[in-house]
Amino acid sequence: MASGIIKTGEINMFYELTGPREAPVVCLNHCFASDHHYWDLHMAAFDGFQILRYDTRGHGHSDAPVGPYTLEMLAADVAGLCDALGIAKVHFCGVSLGGQIAQTFALEYPQKLASLTLVNSTCEYTDAQTEMWRERARTAIDNGITAIQAPLLKRWFTTAAAENQIPGYRYMAEAISRFTPASFDAASAAMCALDTTDRLSTIQVPAMVIATPDDPGAPREVSEKMARLIPDCQLHWLEPAQHLASLEHPERFNTLMRNFLLGLA
C-alpha cells in the first residue's frame, strides 16, 4: 500500500493506493463533506483491482485553499494526482459531488478514463436547488456546521438508517462535524455551477448510473436522463434510501459495482 500527501498542481492531496501493482486502477471519489473513508464499506467490491482513494480539495487531509472551487478545478486535481502517481487510465466512480467531478473528468480528460460510475449524482441543478445550496453555505458561515448537520443527515439517510445508527450514518455524522464552513462554502460553489447535460452524449466509455427513486438531491428523472444520454450506460436503483444509498445498502452496491467492473474484462 502507498499512501500519504502528494503535490498536484497548486495543492497537496492525500491519497491511498492499494491492490496488485499491475491491475487496472479504480479511482474512488467520496461525496460532499466526507473523505476517502466513505469507501471503507465498499472495498470488497474492488478486490483484485488497484484502488485509488483520495480526499477532494477542501476535504479530509488534502489542502483547503480559499474558494470558491470549480468542478474543472477539482477534476484537474484528480488528473494531476494520476500523473503524479504514473497512472495512465482509471475506472472512475464518484458519489454525489464525487460523481459531478467524475463527469467533469470524463469530459475534460477522456484519454484518462476506462469507465465511469455515477452514484446518486446529477448533471444539472434547478435555480431552486442552487439557491438552497447557497443558503446552506450562508448558514454554515454564519452559524457553524452544527446548524446544518441535522438537516443534511435527514436528506441523506432514511429514518430507519438514522434510528438504527447504521455504520454509514455514524460515519457521515462524524465526517460532517469536521467539515469547516469555509470548505462547505467553497465546495458547494463548485456544485452550483454544474451543467454537464448537453455534453454527456460525448462520453465514449462504458458507464453505470446507480440511483435512488426518491433521492431529494438527484431526482429520478435526472438519473434516467443521465443514463439515457450517455451512450453505453446501465441504470440501477438502490432502495429504500435517500441520497447516500450505497451507505444504506453496501452489499447490494458492492455486487453492482463488482459485476460492472468484471463485465468489462
mmCIF file of C-alpha atoms in Angstrom:
data_model
loop_
_atom_site.group_PDB
_atom_site.id
_atom_site.type_symbol
_atom_site.label_atom_id
_atom_site.label_comp_id
_atom_site.label_asym_id
_atom_site.label_seq_id
_atom_site.Cartn_x
_atom_site.Cartn_y
_atom_site.Cartn_z
ATOM 1 C CA MET A 1 0.000 0.000 0.000
ATOM 2 C CA ALA A 2 1.140 3.532 -0.770
ATOM 3 C CA SER A 3 -0.422 6.498 0.968
ATOM 4 C CA GLY A 4 0.371 9.998 2.055
ATOM 5 C CA ILE A 5 0.448 13.561 0.820
ATOM 6 C CA ILE A 6 1.454 14.324 -2.778
ATOM 7 C CA LYS A 7 1.804 17.623 -4.614
ATOM 8 C CA THR A 8 -0.616 18.023 -7.514
ATOM 9 C CA GLY A 9 -0.523 21.410 -9.150
ATOM 10 C CA GLU A 10 -1.083 24.067 -6.517
ATOM 11 C CA ILE A 11 -2.202 21.839 -3.642
ATOM 12 C CA ASN A 12 -1.133 18.886 -1.546
ATOM 13 C CA MET A 13 -3.564 15.957 -1.779
ATOM 14 C CA PHE A 14 -3.981 12.969 0.481
ATOM 15 C CA TYR A 15 -4.244 9.644 -1.355
ATOM 16 C CA GLU A 16 -4.178 5.924 -0.713
ATOM 17 C CA LEU A 17 -3.294 3.357 -3.402
ATOM 18 C CA THR A 18 -3.789 -0.339 -2.649
ATOM 19 C CA GLY A 19 -4.068 -3.592 -4.582
ATOM 20 C CA PRO A 20 -1.989 -5.577 -7.096
ATOM 21 C CA ARG A 21 0.518 -3.293 -8.788
ATOM 22 C CA GLU A 22 -0.209 -4.412 -12.364
ATOM 23 C CA ALA A 23 -4.016 -4.475 -12.012
ATOM 24 C CA PRO A 24 -6.354 -1.862 -13.528
ATOM 25 C CA VAL A 25 -6.914 1.197 -11.321
ATOM 26 C CA VAL A 26 -10.287 2.162 -9.880
ATOM 27 C CA CYS A 27 -10.402 5.788 -8.717
ATOM 28 C CA LEU A 28 -12.950 6.477 -5.984
ATOM 29 C CA ASN A 29 -14.251 9.936 -5.136
ATOM 30 C CA HIS A 30 -16.300 10.449 -1.994
ATOM 31 C CA CYS A 31 -19.355 12.652 -1.511
ATOM 32 C CA PHE A 32 -19.550 16.234 -0.262
ATOM 33 C CA ALA A 33 -18.406 16.798 3.335
ATOM 34 C CA SER A 34 -16.730 13.389 3.725
ATOM 35 C CA ASP A 35 -13.325 11.890 2.856
ATOM 36 C CA HIS A 36 -11.691 8.741 1.475
ATOM 37 C CA HIS A 37 -13.109 6.665 4.343
ATOM 38 C CA TYR A 38 -16.501 6.886 2.621
ATOM 39 C CA TRP A 39 -15.357 3.787 0.741
ATOM 40 C CA ASP A 40 -14.435 1.648 3.766
ATOM 41 C CA LEU A 41 -17.673 -0.361 3.471
ATOM 42 C CA HIS A 42 -17.124 -0.877 -0.258
ATOM 43 C CA MET A 43 -13.539 -2.050 -0.549
ATOM 44 C CA ALA A 44 -14.553 -5.676 -1.133
ATOM 45 C CA ALA A 45 -16.179 -4.659 -4.429
ATOM 46 C CA PHE A 46 -12.772 -3.794 -5.859
ATOM 47 C CA ASP A 47 -10.781 -6.840 -4.794
ATOM 48 C CA GLY A 48 -8.207 -7.668 -7.448
ATOM 49 C CA PHE A 49 -8.016 -4.073 -8.714
ATOM 50 C CA GLN A 50 -5.734 -1.265 -7.689
ATOM 51 C CA ILE A 51 -7.826 1.124 -5.608
ATOM 52 C CA LEU A 52 -7.026 4.826 -5.601
ATOM 53 C CA ARG A 53 -8.830 6.751 -2.876
ATOM 54 C CA TYR A 54 -8.201 10.405 -2.162
ATOM 55 C CA ASP A 55 -9.519 13.411 -0.273
ATOM 56 C CA THR A 56 -11.017 16.084 -2.513
ATOM 57 C CA ARG A 57 -9.674 19.625 -2.223
ATOM 58 C CA GLY A 58 -11.153 21.148 0.932
ATOM 59 C CA HIS A 59 -11.861 17.732 2.467
ATOM 60 C CA GLY A 60 -10.065 15.372 4.804
ATOM 61 C CA HIS A 61 -6.269 15.685 4.824
ATOM 62 C CA SER A 62 -5.985 17.492 1.472
ATOM 63 C CA ASP A 63 -5.311 21.214 1.322
ATOM 64 C CA ALA A 64 -8.253 23.555 1.666
ATOM 65 C CA PRO A 65 -7.269 26.774 -0.124
ATOM 66 C CA VAL A 66 -9.614 29.734 -0.193
ATOM 67 C CA GLY A 67 -12.572 29.175 -2.542
ATOM 68 C CA PRO A 68 -14.683 29.276 -4.489
ATOM 69 C CA TYR A 69 -13.831 25.984 -6.210
ATOM 70 C CA THR A 70 -14.981 24.823 -9.627
ATOM 71 C CA LEU A 71 -15.684 21.340 -10.924
ATOM 72 C CA GLU A 72 -12.976 21.864 -13.551
ATOM 73 C CA MET A 73 -10.520 22.658 -10.761
ATOM 74 C CA LEU A 74 -11.495 19.542 -8.816
ATOM 75 C CA ALA A 75 -11.249 17.345 -11.925
ATOM 76 C CA ALA A 76 -7.817 18.812 -12.688
ATOM 77 C CA ASP A 77 -6.734 17.828 -9.164
ATOM 78 C CA VAL A 78 -7.584 14.200 -9.971
ATOM 79 C CA ALA A 79 -5.778 14.338 -13.309
ATOM 80 C CA GLY A 80 -2.740 15.775 -11.548
ATOM 81 C CA LEU A 81 -2.889 13.081 -8.905
ATOM 82 C CA CYS A 82 -2.954 10.368 -11.575
ATOM 83 C CA ASP A 83 0.004 11.977 -13.355
ATOM 84 C CA ALA A 84 1.978 12.252 -10.124
ATOM 85 C CA LEU A 85 1.398 8.548 -9.438
ATOM 86 C CA GLY A 86 2.133 7.468 -13.007
ATOM 87 C CA ILE A 87 -1.426 6.228 -13.601
ATOM 88 C CA ALA A 88 -2.443 6.491 -17.258
ATOM 89 C CA LYS A 89 -6.108 5.461 -17.063
ATOM 90 C CA VAL A 90 -8.727 4.839 -14.383
ATOM 91 C CA HIS A 91 -12.152 3.378 -13.857
ATOM 92 C CA PHE A 92 -13.728 6.403 -12.126
ATOM 93 C CA CYS A 93 -16.521 6.033 -9.563
ATOM 94 C CA GLY A 94 -17.939 9.077 -7.772
ATOM 95 C CA VAL A 95 -20.775 9.699 -5.329
ATOM 96 C CA SER A 96 -22.860 12.908 -5.405
ATOM 97 C CA LEU A 97 -20.278 15.721 -5.655
ATOM 98 C CA GLY A 98 -17.783 12.983 -6.472
ATOM 99 C CA GLY A 99 -19.996 11.999 -9.389
ATOM 100 C CA GLN A 100 -20.073 15.594 -10.608
ATOM 101 C CA ILE A 101 -16.282 15.617 -10.519
ATOM 102 C CA ALA A 102 -16.264 12.251 -12.306
ATOM 103 C CA GLN A 103 -18.459 13.620 -15.107
ATOM 104 C CA THR A 104 -16.200 16.631 -15.480
ATOM 105 C CA PHE A 105 -13.117 14.390 -15.518
ATOM 106 C CA ALA A 106 -14.747 12.247 -18.208
ATOM 107 C CA LEU A 107 -15.403 15.317 -20.352
ATOM 108 C CA GLU A 108 -12.080 17.086 -19.792
ATOM 109 C CA TYR A 109 -9.724 14.074 -19.731
ATOM 110 C CA PRO A 110 -11.351 11.332 -21.846
ATOM 111 C CA GLN A 111 -7.983 9.769 -22.616
ATOM 112 C CA LYS A 112 -7.523 9.011 -18.910
ATOM 113 C CA LEU A 113 -10.880 7.230 -18.487
ATOM 114 C CA ALA A 114 -11.612 3.494 -18.783
ATOM 115 C CA SER A 115 -15.162 3.518 -17.381
ATOM 116 C CA LEU A 116 -17.478 5.795 -15.422
ATOM 117 C CA THR A 117 -19.805 5.086 -12.489
ATOM 118 C CA LEU A 118 -22.058 7.824 -11.119
ATOM 119 C CA VAL A 119 -23.705 7.141 -7.763
ATOM 120 C CA ASN A 120 -26.602 9.317 -6.570
ATOM 121 C CA SER A 121 -25.255 12.158 -8.643
ATOM 122 C CA THR A 122 -26.781 14.675 -11.030
ATOM 123 C CA CYS A 123 -25.852 16.547 -14.188
ATOM 124 C CA GLU A 124 -27.783 19.763 -13.505
ATOM 125 C CA TYR A 125 -29.404 21.843 -10.798
ATOM 126 C CA THR A 126 -32.528 23.950 -10.933
ATOM 127 C CA ASP A 127 -32.383 27.546 -9.755
ATOM 128 C CA ALA A 128 -34.165 26.450 -6.578
ATOM 129 C CA GLN A 129 -31.571 23.748 -5.858
ATOM 130 C CA THR A 130 -28.731 26.200 -6.443
ATOM 131 C CA GLU A 131 -30.267 28.744 -4.093
ATOM 132 C CA MET A 132 -30.783 26.025 -1.476
ATOM 133 C CA TRP A 133 -27.054 25.201 -1.538
ATOM 134 C CA ARG A 134 -26.069 28.843 -1.319
ATOM 135 C CA GLU A 135 -28.444 29.311 1.625
ATOM 136 C CA ARG A 136 -26.900 26.299 3.359
ATOM 137 C CA ALA A 137 -23.457 27.786 2.816
ATOM 138 C CA ARG A 138 -24.562 31.110 4.310
ATOM 139 C CA THR A 139 -25.996 29.283 7.305
ATOM 140 C CA ALA A 140 -22.744 27.370 7.808
ATOM 141 C CA ILE A 141 -20.689 30.568 7.613
ATOM 142 C CA ASP A 142 -22.988 32.466 9.976
ATOM 143 C CA ASN A 143 -23.835 29.749 12.485
ATOM 144 C CA GLY A 144 -21.314 26.929 12.097
ATOM 145 C CA ILE A 145 -21.537 23.406 10.702
ATOM 146 C CA THR A 146 -23.732 22.163 13.546
ATOM 147 C CA ALA A 147 -26.550 24.366 12.272
ATOM 148 C CA ILE A 148 -26.839 22.332 9.057
ATOM 149 C CA GLN A 149 -25.669 18.907 10.200
ATOM 150 C CA ALA A 150 -29.073 17.528 11.217
ATOM 151 C CA PRO A 151 -30.968 18.815 8.141
ATOM 152 C CA LEU A 152 -28.375 17.331 5.800
ATOM 153 C CA LEU A 153 -28.347 13.957 7.517
ATOM 154 C CA LYS A 154 -32.150 13.895 7.249
ATOM 155 C CA ARG A 155 -31.866 14.400 3.481
ATOM 156 C CA TRP A 156 -29.045 11.906 3.098
ATOM 157 C CA PHE A 157 -30.485 8.952 5.058
ATOM 158 C CA THR A 158 -33.822 7.269 5.690
ATOM 159 C CA THR A 159 -35.437 7.450 9.099
ATOM 160 C CA ALA A 160 -34.649 3.759 9.614
ATOM 161 C CA ALA A 161 -30.944 4.346 8.947
ATOM 162 C CA ALA A 162 -30.886 7.160 11.492
ATOM 163 C CA GLU A 163 -32.849 5.248 14.128
ATOM 164 C CA ASN A 164 -30.669 2.158 13.733
ATOM 165 C CA GLN A 165 -27.477 4.223 13.631
ATOM 166 C CA ILE A 166 -26.102 2.167 10.747
ATOM 167 C CA PRO A 167 -22.322 2.427 10.195
ATOM 168 C CA GLY A 168 -22.675 4.703 7.162
ATOM 169 C CA TYR A 169 -24.892 7.111 9.096
ATOM 170 C CA ARG A 170 -22.470 7.259 12.014
ATOM 171 C CA TYR A 171 -19.571 7.871 9.634
ATOM 172 C CA MET A 172 -21.266 10.758 7.824
ATOM 173 C CA ALA A 173 -22.465 12.355 11.074
ATOM 174 C CA GLU A 174 -18.884 12.385 12.313
ATOM 175 C CA ALA A 175 -17.396 13.446 8.949
ATOM 176 C CA ILE A 176 -19.616 16.492 8.530
ATOM 177 C CA SER A 177 -18.882 17.597 12.085
ATOM 178 C CA ARG A 178 -15.221 18.010 10.999
ATOM 179 C CA PHE A 179 -16.055 19.921 7.815
ATOM 180 C CA THR A 180 -15.278 23.631 8.016
ATOM 181 C CA PRO A 181 -17.760 26.336 6.987
ATOM 182 C CA ALA A 182 -15.172 27.769 4.584
ATOM 183 C CA SER A 183 -14.775 24.426 2.810
ATOM 184 C CA PHE A 184 -18.551 23.973 2.743
ATOM 185 C CA ASP A 185 -18.885 27.323 1.004
ATOM 186 C CA ALA A 186 -16.013 26.709 -1.426
ATOM 187 C CA ALA A 187 -17.047 23.187 -2.473
ATOM 188 C CA SER A 188 -20.755 23.947 -2.721
ATOM 189 C CA ALA A 189 -19.896 26.791 -5.100
ATOM 190 C CA ALA A 190 -18.480 24.183 -7.473
ATOM 191 C CA MET A 191 -21.710 22.201 -7.362
ATOM 192 C CA CYS A 192 -23.782 25.295 -8.048
ATOM 193 C CA ALA A 193 -22.048 25.740 -11.418
ATOM 194 C CA LEU A 194 -22.893 22.182 -12.514
ATOM 195 C CA ASP A 195 -24.258 21.717 -16.021
ATOM 196 C CA THR A 196 -22.912 18.743 -17.965
ATOM 197 C CA THR A 197 -26.207 17.651 -19.541
ATOM 198 C CA ASP A 198 -25.520 18.791 -23.095
ATOM 199 C CA ARG A 199 -22.126 17.035 -23.198
ATOM 200 C CA LEU A 200 -22.967 13.663 -21.690
ATOM 201 C CA SER A 201 -23.539 12.141 -25.127
ATOM 202 C CA THR A 202 -19.821 12.605 -25.877
ATOM 203 C CA ILE A 203 -18.736 10.145 -23.171
ATOM 204 C CA GLN A 204 -17.423 7.105 -25.025
ATOM 205 C CA VAL A 205 -16.645 4.599 -22.262
ATOM 206 C CA PRO A 206 -18.860 2.015 -20.546
ATOM 207 C CA ALA A 207 -20.838 3.718 -17.812
ATOM 208 C CA MET A 208 -23.224 2.970 -14.975
ATOM 209 C CA VAL A 209 -25.655 5.164 -13.047
ATOM 210 C CA ILE A 210 -26.684 3.935 -9.599
ATOM 211 C CA ALA A 211 -29.549 5.989 -8.223
ATOM 212 C CA THR A 212 -32.486 6.128 -5.824
ATOM 213 C CA PRO A 213 -36.055 6.828 -6.998
ATOM 214 C CA ASP A 214 -36.781 9.101 -4.028
ATOM 215 C CA ASP A 215 -33.432 10.891 -3.850
ATOM 216 C CA PRO A 216 -34.095 14.521 -2.790
ATOM 217 C CA GLY A 217 -30.769 15.665 -4.248
ATOM 218 C CA ALA A 218 -30.746 13.755 -7.544
ATOM 219 C CA PRO A 219 -34.312 13.393 -8.841
ATOM 220 C CA ARG A 220 -35.371 10.175 -10.566
ATOM 221 C CA GLU A 221 -35.979 11.904 -13.883
ATOM 222 C CA VAL A 222 -32.457 13.337 -13.902
ATOM 223 C CA SER A 223 -30.913 9.928 -13.166
ATOM 224 C CA GLU A 224 -32.914 8.459 -16.028
ATOM 225 C CA LYS A 225 -31.828 11.320 -18.292
ATOM 226 C CA MET A 226 -28.155 10.751 -17.499
ATOM 227 C CA ALA A 227 -28.415 7.039 -18.247
ATOM 228 C CA ARG A 228 -30.216 7.794 -21.499
ATOM 229 C CA LEU A 229 -27.779 10.462 -22.699
ATOM 230 C CA ILE A 230 -24.566 8.537 -22.014
ATOM 231 C CA PRO A 231 -24.372 6.135 -24.977
ATOM 232 C CA ASP A 232 -23.198 2.917 -23.231
ATOM 233 C CA CYS A 233 -24.788 3.238 -19.810
ATOM 234 C CA GLN A 234 -26.534 0.931 -17.359
ATOM 235 C CA LEU A 235 -29.060 2.199 -14.795
ATOM 236 C CA HIS A 236 -29.630 0.502 -11.436
ATOM 237 C CA TRP A 237 -31.748 1.510 -8.443
ATOM 238 C CA LEU A 238 -30.947 1.157 -4.747
ATOM 239 C CA GLU A 239 -33.956 1.477 -2.462
ATOM 240 C CA PRO A 240 -35.296 2.242 0.024
ATOM 241 C CA ALA A 241 -32.780 5.011 0.512
ATOM 242 C CA GLN A 242 -32.309 8.754 0.438
ATOM 243 C CA HIS A 243 -29.224 10.394 -1.074
ATOM 244 C CA LEU A 244 -26.351 8.233 0.177
ATOM 245 C CA ALA A 245 -27.803 4.933 -0.960
ATOM 246 C CA SER A 246 -24.558 2.979 -1.089
ATOM 247 C CA LEU A 247 -24.052 3.521 2.648
ATOM 248 C CA GLU A 248 -27.569 2.213 3.327
ATOM 249 C CA HIS A 249 -27.115 -0.824 1.051
ATOM 250 C CA PRO A 250 -23.370 -1.542 0.929
ATOM 251 C CA GLU A 251 -23.689 -5.213 -0.027
ATOM 252 C CA ARG A 252 -26.052 -4.507 -2.910
ATOM 253 C CA PHE A 253 -23.877 -1.649 -4.113
ATOM 254 C CA ASN A 254 -20.776 -3.819 -3.909
ATOM 255 C CA THR A 255 -22.428 -6.505 -6.037
ATOM 256 C CA LEU A 256 -23.491 -3.998 -8.695
ATOM 257 C CA MET A 257 -20.055 -2.405 -8.773
ATOM 258 C CA ARG A 258 -18.141 -5.664 -8.932
ATOM 259 C CA ASN A 259 -20.349 -7.144 -11.646
ATOM 260 C CA PHE A 260 -19.946 -3.985 -13.724
ATOM 261 C CA LEU A 261 -16.156 -3.948 -13.485
ATOM 262 C CA LEU A 262 -15.737 -7.669 -14.068
ATOM 263 C CA GLY A 263 -18.046 -7.413 -17.068
ATOM 264 C CA LEU A 264 -15.546 -5.024 -18.687
ATOM 265 C CA ALA A 265 -12.705 -7.543 -18.575
#
